[in-house]
């Protein structure tokens, strides 16, 4: 090996002095909501604004003089960056950016030349705008996608989750309803939030409605809104979930709990594209998309008379069945490790992993509460553990007991 | 006999800005007990491999099938980072600079996540001086 004694050398920043003359002008970009980076003809960073510091996770002083591609880390930086000999080229492309915290963000990158009258430069300015996912970007970003402003993420390496991740971006782009089915704790809410984030509607609101037991009138108002004076206590027009969502998405978290009369009105909304507020005289058009979920078997709900057949048929255009954790081979230990790292970091503890026995106990457990339960178990173990590794005795007692009684559900990781 | 194998995604001779978009990698077999007095890293055997396409999933498979024990990268997507950690592969990320310098520093035990290994030939004014050549 011919190892260089020193690190890669960069040529001097000849134009930096001239560039910093524009400090006051560039300083105004600190309040700009998108990332801004200015570079010289050799594509070395001369300036990053505050948003860009947040995106890259590096302070401005650290970035100065470094190759732009190393700092900004968009896909374009690797395979199609404007060459230094053509600094005047305008670009406006959608790509993705690997931000601080290892987050993959879809962005729009706009670059243009800066040629000051002073004769300095030429420089380039590039603006990085975070955007909703669309088109092929969806497929690229489905894995590990973090919904804008939220924390919804689909985690898993099992074949079942891989398969769902392949189809979800395509289904998300449709306007048809999505019907998520799966046991409690499998992540239906997360799938719904990600489906919204991957859809062309992602800039519009995502309205989640918990169909928990409540008086019918209140549920009516919650869903369909109320006209001013339509009810004694309604002093002004209340929009309801479907109008609140605008062109976005309404997510009904537990369809099986929705009373049958409301199901009929829901079906009417799906077919006619209108809702009639409580006390209203005329139907109001709505443009939102409906997502719904249930933790019960839809066919069983129909047999029990809790779900209208016509509504189920309408929702079944795209049914997404999320498998329980016990059927997702390899995911228990993968997710346990992820949750461990997260919990240990938040509690400022240094715990490397699980002992072999603890792994066995985890993989033998059936997790009736699925991912939510696994997360709670790991949080418990991190709090109880005083050493550098989670042992069996750090796991909740019921898990060890159940593990001895149940057959193995998953083999350890490779 | 080498017992540790390092992989570094490459752009030219530098650590690639992104793990998932790299088209070449440096494979380095590291000695069990490096000679710390040998700063040239001559005891390390390296190989540069051109990849058929840029794919983080395929690179993870490559890492596992080639017995890589440590990955040095700049940007790496969160999922692939955790996947490799789960597979007991050490990952040192946010590294900017020469790949060979990264190997040398790793052998010397001074390579830490976030390190900037570029060397500026011109010192900047105090206000603007970047933290190059040191740990971030």
Coordinates of C-alpha atoms in Angstrom, one line a residue:
Chain A
X1 CA 0.0 0.0 0.0
X2 CA 1.3 3.5 -0.8
X3 CA -0.1 5.5 2.1
X4 CA 0.3 9.2 1.8
X5 CA 1.9 10.7 4.9
X6 CA -0.5 13.6 4.9
X7 CA -4.1 14.0 4.2
X8 CA -5.4 15.2 0.8
X9 CA -4.3 18.7 0.2
X10 CA -6.6 21.4 -1.1
X11 CA -5.4 24.4 -3.1
X12 CA -5.5 27.8 -1.4
X13 CA -8.8 29.7 -1.1
X14 CA -7.8 32.6 -3.3
X15 CA -11.2 34.1 -3.5
X16 CA -12.3 33.7 0.0
X17 CA -11.4 37.3 1.0
X18 CA -13.5 38.7 -1.8
X19 CA -16.3 36.3 -1.0
X20 CA -16.4 37.3 2.7
X21 CA -16.7 41.0 1.6
X22 CA -20.3 40.0 0.9
X23 CA -20.7 38.8 4.4
X24 CA -23.5 41.3 5.2
X25 CA -25.4 40.2 2.1
X26 CA -25.0 36.5 2.8
X27 CA -25.9 37.0 6.4
X28 CA -29.4 37.8 5.3
X29 CA -29.7 34.2 4.2
X30 CA -29.5 33.0 7.8
X31 CA -33.2 33.6 8.2
X32 CA -34.0 32.0 4.9
X33 CA -36.0 28.8 5.4
X34 CA -34.0 26.7 2.9
X35 CA -30.4 25.7 2.8
X36 CA -28.0 28.0 1.0
X37 CA -24.4 27.2 0.1
X38 CA -22.0 29.4 -1.9
X39 CA -18.9 27.9 -3.4
X40 CA -16.0 28.9 -5.6
X41 CA -15.1 27.7 -9.0
X42 CA -13.4 24.7 -7.5
X43 CA -16.6 23.8 -5.7
X44 CA -15.2 24.5 -2.3
X45 CA -17.6 25.9 0.3
X46 CA -17.3 29.6 1.0
X47 CA -20.6 30.1 2.9
X48 CA -23.4 28.0 4.3
X49 CA -26.5 29.6 5.9
X50 CA -28.0 28.5 9.2
X51 CA -30.5 26.1 7.6
X52 CA -27.6 24.4 5.8
X53 CA -25.7 24.1 9.1
X54 CA -28.7 22.3 10.5
X55 CA -29.0 20.0 7.4
X56 CA -25.4 19.1 7.4
X57 CA -24.9 19.0 11.1
X58 CA -21.7 21.0 10.8
X59 CA -20.9 24.5 11.8
X60 CA -20.2 27.1 9.1
X61 CA -16.6 27.4 10.2
X62 CA -16.1 23.7 9.8
X63 CA -17.4 23.7 6.2
X64 CA -15.3 26.5 4.8
X65 CA -12.9 25.4 2.1
X66 CA -14.2 21.8 2.0
X67 CA -15.3 20.2 -1.2
X68 CA -19.0 21.0 -1.6
X69 CA -19.9 17.4 -2.4
X70 CA -18.5 16.2 1.0
X71 CA -20.6 18.8 2.9
X72 CA -23.9 18.9 1.0
X73 CA -24.1 15.2 0.1
X74 CA -26.8 15.2 -2.4
X75 CA -27.0 12.3 -4.9
X76 CA -26.3 14.9 -7.7
X77 CA -23.0 15.7 -5.9
X78 CA -21.9 12.2 -6.7
X79 CA -23.2 11.6 -10.2
X80 CA -23.7 14.8 -12.2
X81 CA -22.4 17.8 -10.4
X82 CA -21.8 20.9 -12.4
X83 CA -18.1 20.8 -13.4
X84 CA -15.9 23.6 -12.3
X85 CA -15.2 24.6 -15.9
X86 CA -18.9 25.3 -16.5
X87 CA -19.8 27.3 -13.4
X88 CA -22.4 29.3 -15.3
X89 CA -24.7 26.4 -15.8
X90 CA -28.1 26.6 -14.2
X91 CA -29.5 23.6 -12.5
X92 CA -32.9 22.9 -11.0
X93 CA -33.3 19.3 -10.1
X94 CA -35.0 17.0 -7.7
X95 CA -32.6 14.7 -5.8
X96 CA -32.0 13.5 -2.3
X97 CA -29.7 14.7 0.4
X98 CA -28.1 12.8 3.2
X99 CA -28.6 15.1 6.2
X100 CA -27.3 15.1 9.7
X101 CA -28.5 12.1 11.7
X102 CA -28.2 10.0 8.6
X103 CA -31.6 11.1 7.4
X104 CA -32.3 10.8 3.7
X105 CA -34.3 13.8 2.6
X106 CA -35.9 14.5 -0.8
X107 CA -34.8 18.0 -1.9
X108 CA -35.0 20.3 -4.9
X109 CA -31.5 21.7 -5.7
X110 CA -31.4 25.0 -7.5
X111 CA -27.9 26.3 -8.6
X112 CA -26.9 29.4 -10.4
X113 CA -23.7 31.4 -11.1
X114 CA -22.7 34.4 -9.0
X115 CA -20.5 36.8 -10.9
X116 CA -19.9 40.0 -8.8
X117 CA -19.1 43.3 -10.6
X118 CA -16.0 43.5 -8.5
X119 CA -14.4 40.8 -10.8
X120 CA -14.2 38.3 -8.0
X121 CA -15.3 34.8 -8.6
X122 CA -17.0 33.3 -10.4
X123 CA -18.9 31.8 -7.6
X124 CA -22.0 29.6 -7.5
X125 CA -24.9 29.7 -5.1
X126 CA -27.0 26.6 -4.5
X127 CA -30.3 26.5 -2.7
X128 CA -31.5 23.3 -1.1
X129 CA -35.2 23.1 -0.6
X130 CA -36.7 20.2 1.3
X131 CA -39.7 18.8 -0.5
X132 CA -42.4 16.2 -0.4
X133 CA -41.6 12.9 -2.1
X134 CA -42.9 12.4 -5.6
X135 CA -42.4 10.1 -8.5
X136 CA -39.3 7.9 -8.3
X137 CA -38.1 9.8 -5.3
X138 CA -40.8 8.0 -3.3
X139 CA -39.4 4.6 -4.1
X140 CA -36.0 5.8 -3.2
X141 CA -37.0 7.3 0.0
X142 CA -39.6 4.8 1.2
X143 CA -37.0 3.0 3.3
X144 CA -36.3 5.1 6.3
X145 CA -38.6 7.8 5.3
X146 CA -39.3 10.3 8.0
X147 CA -42.5 12.1 7.5
X148 CA -42.2 15.9 7.4
X149 CA -42.5 17.3 10.9
X150 CA -43.1 13.9 12.3
X151 CA -41.3 10.9 13.5
X152 CA -43.2 8.2 11.5
X153 CA -40.8 5.7 10.1
X154 CA -41.2 2.2 8.9
X155 CA -38.6 0.0 10.4
X156 CA -37.7 -3.6 9.5
X157 CA -35.5 -5.7 7.4
X158 CA -37.8 -8.8 7.1
X159 CA -38.9 -9.9 3.6
X160 CA -42.5 -9.1 4.5
X161 CA -41.6 -5.4 5.3
X162 CA -39.4 -5.2 2.2
X163 CA -42.3 -6.3 0.1
X164 CA -44.6 -3.7 1.7
X165 CA -42.0 -1.0 1.2
X166 CA -41.8 -1.9 -2.5
X167 CA -45.5 -1.4 -3.1
X168 CA -46.3 1.4 -0.6
X169 CA -44.9 4.3 -2.7
X170 CA -47.0 3.3 -5.7
X171 CA -50.1 2.9 -3.6
X172 CA -49.4 6.1 -1.9
X173 CA -49.6 8.0 -5.2
X174 CA -53.1 6.7 -5.9
X175 CA -56.2 8.6 -4.9
X176 CA -58.0 5.5 -3.9
X177 CA -58.5 4.7 -0.2
X178 CA -56.0 2.6 1.6
X179 CA -57.1 0.1 4.2
X180 CA -54.5 -1.0 6.7
X181 CA -55.1 -4.2 8.6
X182 CA -53.0 -5.7 11.3
X183 CA -52.9 -6.5 15.0
X184 CA -52.5 -3.8 17.6
X185 CA -49.0 -2.4 17.7
X186 CA -47.8 -3.4 14.3
X187 CA -47.5 0.1 13.1
X188 CA -50.7 0.9 11.1
X189 CA -50.5 4.6 12.1
X190 CA -46.9 4.8 11.0
X191 CA -47.8 3.2 7.6
X192 CA -50.7 5.7 7.2
X193 CA -48.5 8.7 8.0
X194 CA -45.8 7.5 5.7
X195 CA -48.4 6.8 2.9
X196 CA -49.5 10.4 3.3
X197 CA -46.0 11.7 3.3
X198 CA -45.2 9.8 0.1
X199 CA -48.3 11.0 -1.7
X200 CA -48.7 14.1 -3.8
X201 CA -50.9 15.4 -1.0
X202 CA -48.1 15.5 1.5
X203 CA -48.0 19.3 1.6
X204 CA -51.7 19.3 2.7
X205 CA -52.8 18.3 6.2
X206 CA -52.9 14.8 7.6
X207 CA -55.9 14.6 9.9
X208 CA -56.0 11.6 12.2
X209 CA -59.4 10.7 13.7
X210 CA -59.6 8.4 16.7
X211 CA -63.0 6.7 16.4
X212 CA -63.2 6.2 20.1
X213 CA -66.5 5.8 21.8
X214 CA -68.2 9.2 22.0
X215 CA -71.8 10.5 21.5
X216 CA -73.0 10.2 18.0
X217 CA -73.5 13.9 17.6
X218 CA -70.0 14.7 18.7
X219 CA -68.6 12.1 16.3
X220 CA -70.7 13.6 13.5
X221 CA -69.2 17.0 14.2
X222 CA -65.7 15.5 14.5
X223 CA -66.0 13.9 11.1
X224 CA -68.4 16.0 9.0
X225 CA -68.4 19.3 10.8
X226 CA -71.3 21.5 11.8
X227 CA -73.0 24.6 10.4
X228 CA -73.3 27.7 12.5
X229 CA -76.3 27.3 14.7
X230 CA -76.8 23.7 13.6
X231 CA -76.4 22.6 17.2
X232 CA -77.2 24.7 20.3
X233 CA -73.5 25.0 21.3
X234 CA -72.2 25.5 17.8
X235 CA -71.6 29.3 17.6
X236 CA -69.5 29.2 14.4
X237 CA -69.0 26.9 11.5
X238 CA -67.0 23.9 12.4
X239 CA -65.2 22.2 9.5
X240 CA -64.9 18.6 10.6
X241 CA -62.0 16.3 9.7
X242 CA -62.8 16.0 6.0
X243 CA -62.9 19.7 5.4
X244 CA -59.9 20.3 7.8
X245 CA -57.8 18.0 5.6
X246 CA -58.5 20.1 2.5
X247 CA -56.6 18.3 -0.3
X248 CA -54.8 16.2 2.2
X249 CA -55.5 12.9 4.0
X250 CA -58.0 11.8 6.6
X251 CA -57.0 8.7 8.6
X252 CA -59.6 6.8 10.6
X253 CA -57.6 4.9 13.2
X254 CA -60.1 2.2 14.1
X255 CA -62.8 1.7 11.6
X256 CA -64.4 -1.2 13.5
X257 CA -65.5 1.3 16.2
X258 CA -67.3 3.5 13.8
X259 CA -71.1 3.2 14.3
X260 CA -73.0 1.9 11.2
X261 CA -74.9 5.1 10.5
X262 CA -71.6 7.0 10.3
X263 CA -70.3 4.2 8.0
X264 CA -73.1 5.0 5.7
X265 CA -72.3 8.7 5.6
X266 CA -68.6 7.7 5.1
X267 CA -69.6 5.6 2.1
X268 CA -71.6 8.5 0.7
X269 CA -68.6 10.8 1.1
X270 CA -66.4 8.3 -0.8
X271 CA -68.9 7.9 -3.6
X272 CA -70.2 11.5 -4.0
X273 CA -67.2 13.5 -2.8
X274 CA -69.4 15.6 -0.5
X275 CA -70.2 15.9 3.1
X276 CA -73.2 17.5 4.8
X277 CA -72.3 19.3 8.0
X278 CA -74.6 18.8 11.0
X279 CA -77.3 21.4 10.6
X280 CA -76.1 22.2 7.2
X281 CA -78.6 22.6 4.3
X282 CA -76.4 21.7 1.4
X283 CA -73.6 19.2 0.8
X284 CA -70.1 20.6 0.7
X285 CA -67.5 19.2 -1.7
X286 CA -64.3 17.7 -0.2
X287 CA -61.1 16.7 -2.0
X288 CA -59.3 14.7 0.7
X289 CA -58.2 11.1 0.5
X290 CA -59.3 8.5 3.1
X291 CA -57.1 6.1 4.8
X292 CA -58.6 3.7 7.4
X293 CA -57.3 1.0 9.7
X294 CA -58.5 -1.8 11.8
X295 CA -56.9 -4.3 14.2
X296 CA -59.6 -6.9 13.6
X297 CA -60.2 -9.2 10.7
X298 CA -62.5 -7.2 8.3
X299 CA -64.4 -10.3 7.3
X300 CA -65.0 -11.1 11.0
X301 CA -66.2 -7.5 11.5
X302 CA -68.7 -8.0 8.6
X303 CA -69.9 -11.3 10.0
X304 CA -70.4 -9.5 13.4
X305 CA -72.4 -6.8 11.7
X306 CA -69.9 -4.1 12.8
X307 CA -68.7 -3.2 9.3
X308 CA -70.9 -2.5 6.3
X309 CA -70.1 -4.8 3.4
X310 CA -70.4 -2.0 0.8
X311 CA -68.0 0.2 2.8
X312 CA -65.5 -2.7 3.2
X313 CA -65.7 -3.4 -0.5
X314 CA -65.0 0.3 -1.3
X315 CA -62.1 0.4 1.1
X316 CA -60.7 -2.9 -0.1
X317 CA -59.4 -1.4 -3.3
X318 CA -56.0 -1.5 -1.7
X319 CA -55.8 -3.5 1.5
X320 CA -52.4 -3.5 3.2
X321 CA -52.0 -6.3 5.7
X322 CA -49.2 -5.5 8.1
X323 CA -47.8 -8.8 9.5
X324 CA -47.4 -9.2 13.3
X325 CA -43.9 -9.0 14.6
X326 CA -43.7 -12.7 15.4
X327 CA -44.0 -13.5 11.7
X328 CA -41.4 -11.0 10.6
X329 CA -38.3 -13.1 10.5
X330 CA -35.2 -11.2 11.7
X331 CA -37.1 -8.1 12.7
X332 CA -37.3 -8.7 16.5
X333 CA -33.5 -8.5 17.1
X334 CA -33.1 -5.8 14.4
X335 CA -35.7 -3.6 16.0
X336 CA -34.6 -4.4 19.5
X337 CA -31.1 -3.2 18.7
X338 CA -32.6 0.0 17.1
X339 CA -34.7 0.7 20.2
X340 CA -31.8 -0.1 22.5
X341 CA -29.5 2.4 20.8
X342 CA -32.3 5.0 21.0
X343 CA -33.2 4.4 24.6
X344 CA -29.6 4.1 25.7
X345 CA -28.7 7.4 24.0
X346 CA -31.7 9.2 25.5
X347 CA -30.7 7.9 29.0
X348 CA -27.0 8.6 28.4
X349 CA -26.1 5.0 29.0
X350 CA -23.6 2.9 27.2
X351 CA -25.1 -0.5 26.5
X352 CA -23.7 -2.4 23.5
X353 CA -26.4 -5.0 22.9
X354 CA -28.1 -8.1 24.2
X355 CA -26.5 -11.3 25.6
X356 CA -27.0 -14.5 23.7
X357 CA -29.6 -15.6 26.3
X358 CA -31.5 -12.3 26.2
X359 CA -31.6 -12.6 22.4
X360 CA -33.0 -16.1 22.7
X361 CA -35.6 -14.9 25.2
X362 CA -36.6 -12.1 22.8
X363 CA -36.8 -14.4 19.8
X364 CA -38.9 -17.0 21.6
X365 CA -41.5 -14.5 22.8
X366 CA -44.7 -14.0 20.7
X367 CA -45.1 -10.2 21.3
X368 CA -48.9 -9.9 21.4
X369 CA -48.4 -6.2 21.6
X370 CA -46.1 -6.3 18.6
X371 CA -43.6 -3.4 18.0
X372 CA -45.1 -1.2 20.7
X373 CA -44.5 -4.0 23.2
X374 CA -41.0 -4.7 22.0
X375 CA -40.2 -1.0 22.4
X376 CA -41.5 -0.9 25.9
X377 CA -39.6 -4.1 26.8
X378 CA -36.3 -2.6 25.6
X379 CA -36.9 0.6 27.4
X380 CA -37.6 -1.3 30.6
X381 CA -34.4 -3.4 30.1
X382 CA -32.3 -0.3 29.5
X383 CA -33.6 1.3 32.7
X384 CA -32.9 -1.9 34.7
X385 CA -29.6 -2.7 33.2
X386 CA -26.6 -1.3 35.1
X387 CA -23.9 -2.9 32.9
X388 CA -22.8 -2.8 29.3
X389 CA -25.1 -5.5 28.0
X390 CA -28.7 -6.5 28.4
X391 CA -29.0 -9.8 30.2
X392 CA -32.0 -12.1 30.6
X393 CA -32.6 -10.8 34.1
X394 CA -33.0 -7.3 32.8
X395 CA -36.0 -8.3 30.7
X396 CA -39.5 -8.2 32.2
X397 CA -40.3 -11.4 34.1
X398 CA -43.3 -12.2 31.9
X399 CA -41.2 -12.3 28.9
X400 CA -38.8 -14.9 30.3
X401 CA -41.7 -17.0 31.5
X402 CA -43.5 -16.9 28.2
X403 CA -40.3 -17.6 26.4
X404 CA -39.9 -20.9 28.2
X405 CA -43.4 -22.0 27.3
X406 CA -43.5 -20.9 23.7
X407 CA -41.8 -22.3 20.6
X408 CA -39.2 -20.3 18.9
X409 CA -40.5 -17.8 16.4
X410 CA -37.3 -16.4 14.9
X411 CA -33.7 -17.5 14.5
X412 CA -31.0 -15.2 15.7
X413 CA -29.3 -12.9 13.3
X414 CA -26.4 -14.0 11.3
Chain B
X1 CA -2.2 -12.5 9.5
X2 CA -4.9 -10.0 9.0
X3 CA -8.0 -10.4 11.1
X4 CA -9.7 -7.1 10.5
X5 CA -10.9 -5.9 7.1
X6 CA -11.9 -2.3 6.4
X7 CA -14.1 -1.0 3.6
X8 CA -14.2 2.7 2.5
X9 CA -16.5 3.9 -0.2
X10 CA -14.4 6.0 -2.6
X11 CA -14.7 9.1 -4.8
X12 CA -11.3 9.3 -6.4
X13 CA -8.9 8.9 -3.5
X14 CA -11.2 10.4 -0.9
X15 CA -13.9 8.9 1.2
X16 CA -17.0 9.1 -0.9
X17 CA -19.6 11.7 0.3
X18 CA -22.2 9.0 0.3
X19 CA -22.1 5.3 1.1
X20 CA -25.2 4.6 -1.0
X21 CA -23.9 6.4 -4.1
X22 CA -20.3 5.1 -4.2
X23 CA -19.1 3.3 -7.4
X24 CA -15.8 2.2 -5.9
X25 CA -14.5 0.9 -2.6
X26 CA -11.2 0.5 -0.9
X27 CA -10.8 -2.8 0.9
X28 CA -7.9 -2.9 3.4
X29 CA -6.7 -5.9 5.4
X30 CA -5.5 -4.6 8.7
X31 CA -2.9 -6.3 10.8
X32 CA -3.8 -7.6 14.2
X33 CA -1.1 -5.6 16.0
X34 CA -0.2 -2.6 13.8
X35 CA 3.2 -1.2 14.1
X36 CA 2.4 2.2 15.4
X37 CA 5.8 3.4 14.5
X38 CA 5.1 2.8 10.9
X39 CA 3.0 5.8 9.9
X40 CA 3.1 4.9 6.2
X41 CA 0.7 2.0 6.8
X42 CA 2.9 -0.2 4.7
X43 CA 1.8 -3.3 6.6
X44 CA -1.7 -2.9 5.2
X45 CA -2.7 -4.6 2.0
X46 CA -5.3 -2.7 0.0
X47 CA -7.4 -3.3 -3.0
X48 CA -9.7 -0.9 -4.9
X49 CA -12.8 -2.5 -6.3
X50 CA -15.1 -0.9 -8.9
X51 CA -18.8 -1.7 -8.2
X52 CA -21.2 -2.5 -11.0
X53 CA -23.7 0.1 -9.7
X54 CA -24.3 2.4 -6.8
X55 CA -26.6 0.6 -4.3
X56 CA -26.5 0.7 -0.5
X57 CA -28.3 -2.7 -0.2
X58 CA -25.8 -4.4 -2.5
X59 CA -22.9 -2.7 -0.8
X60 CA -24.1 -4.0 2.5
X61 CA -24.3 -7.5 1.0
X62 CA -20.7 -7.0 -0.3
X63 CA -19.6 -6.0 3.2
X64 CA -21.1 -9.1 4.8
X65 CA -19.9 -11.6 2.2
X66 CA -16.4 -10.2 2.2
X67 CA -16.0 -10.4 5.9
X68 CA -15.6 -6.6 6.4
X69 CA -15.4 -5.7 10.1
X70 CA -15.2 -1.9 9.9
X71 CA -16.6 0.6 7.5
X72 CA -15.4 4.1 7.2
X73 CA -17.7 6.4 5.4
X74 CA -18.9 10.0 5.2
X75 CA -22.7 9.9 4.8
X76 CA -24.5 6.7 5.3
X77 CA -28.3 6.4 5.5
X78 CA -29.6 5.6 8.9
X79 CA -31.2 2.2 8.0
X80 CA -28.0 0.9 6.5
X81 CA -25.9 2.2 9.4
X82 CA -28.1 0.3 11.8
X83 CA -28.2 -2.7 9.7
X84 CA -24.4 -2.9 9.6
X85 CA -24.2 -2.3 13.3
X86 CA -26.8 -5.1 13.8
X87 CA -24.5 -7.3 11.8
X88 CA -21.7 -6.4 14.2
X89 CA -19.8 -4.3 11.7
X90 CA -18.2 -1.2 13.2
X91 CA -19.2 1.9 11.3
X92 CA -17.3 5.2 11.6
X93 CA -19.1 7.8 9.6
X94 CA -19.0 11.6 8.8
X95 CA -15.4 11.2 7.7
X96 CA -14.2 13.7 5.1
X97 CA -10.8 13.4 3.4
X98 CA -8.3 11.0 2.1
X99 CA -9.1 7.3 2.4
X100 CA -5.5 6.4 3.1
X101 CA -5.3 9.0 5.8
X102 CA -8.4 7.4 7.3
X103 CA -6.8 4.0 7.3
X104 CA -3.6 5.5 8.9
X105 CA -5.6 7.2 11.6
X106 CA -7.7 4.1 12.3
X107 CA -4.5 2.1 12.8
X108 CA -3.2 4.7 15.1
X109 CA -6.4 4.6 17.0
X110 CA -7.2 8.3 16.4
X111 CA -10.0 8.1 13.8
X112 CA -13.3 9.3 15.3
X113 CA -16.7 9.8 13.7
X114 CA -16.9 13.4 12.3
X115 CA -13.2 13.8 11.6
X116 CA -12.2 16.1 8.8
X117 CA -8.9 14.9 7.2
X118 CA -8.4 17.5 4.6
X119 CA -5.4 19.7 5.0
X120 CA -5.7 23.4 4.0
X121 CA -2.6 24.8 2.5
X122 CA -3.6 28.4 3.4
X123 CA -4.5 29.4 6.9
X124 CA -7.7 31.4 7.0
X125 CA -8.4 34.3 9.2
X126 CA -9.1 33.4 12.8
X127 CA -12.8 34.1 12.4
X128 CA -13.1 31.9 9.4
X129 CA -10.7 29.2 10.1
X130 CA -12.2 25.8 9.5
X131 CA -11.5 22.9 11.9
X132 CA -9.6 21.0 9.2
X133 CA -7.1 18.4 10.1
X134 CA -8.7 17.7 13.4
X135 CA -11.7 16.0 14.9
X136 CA -15.0 17.7 14.5

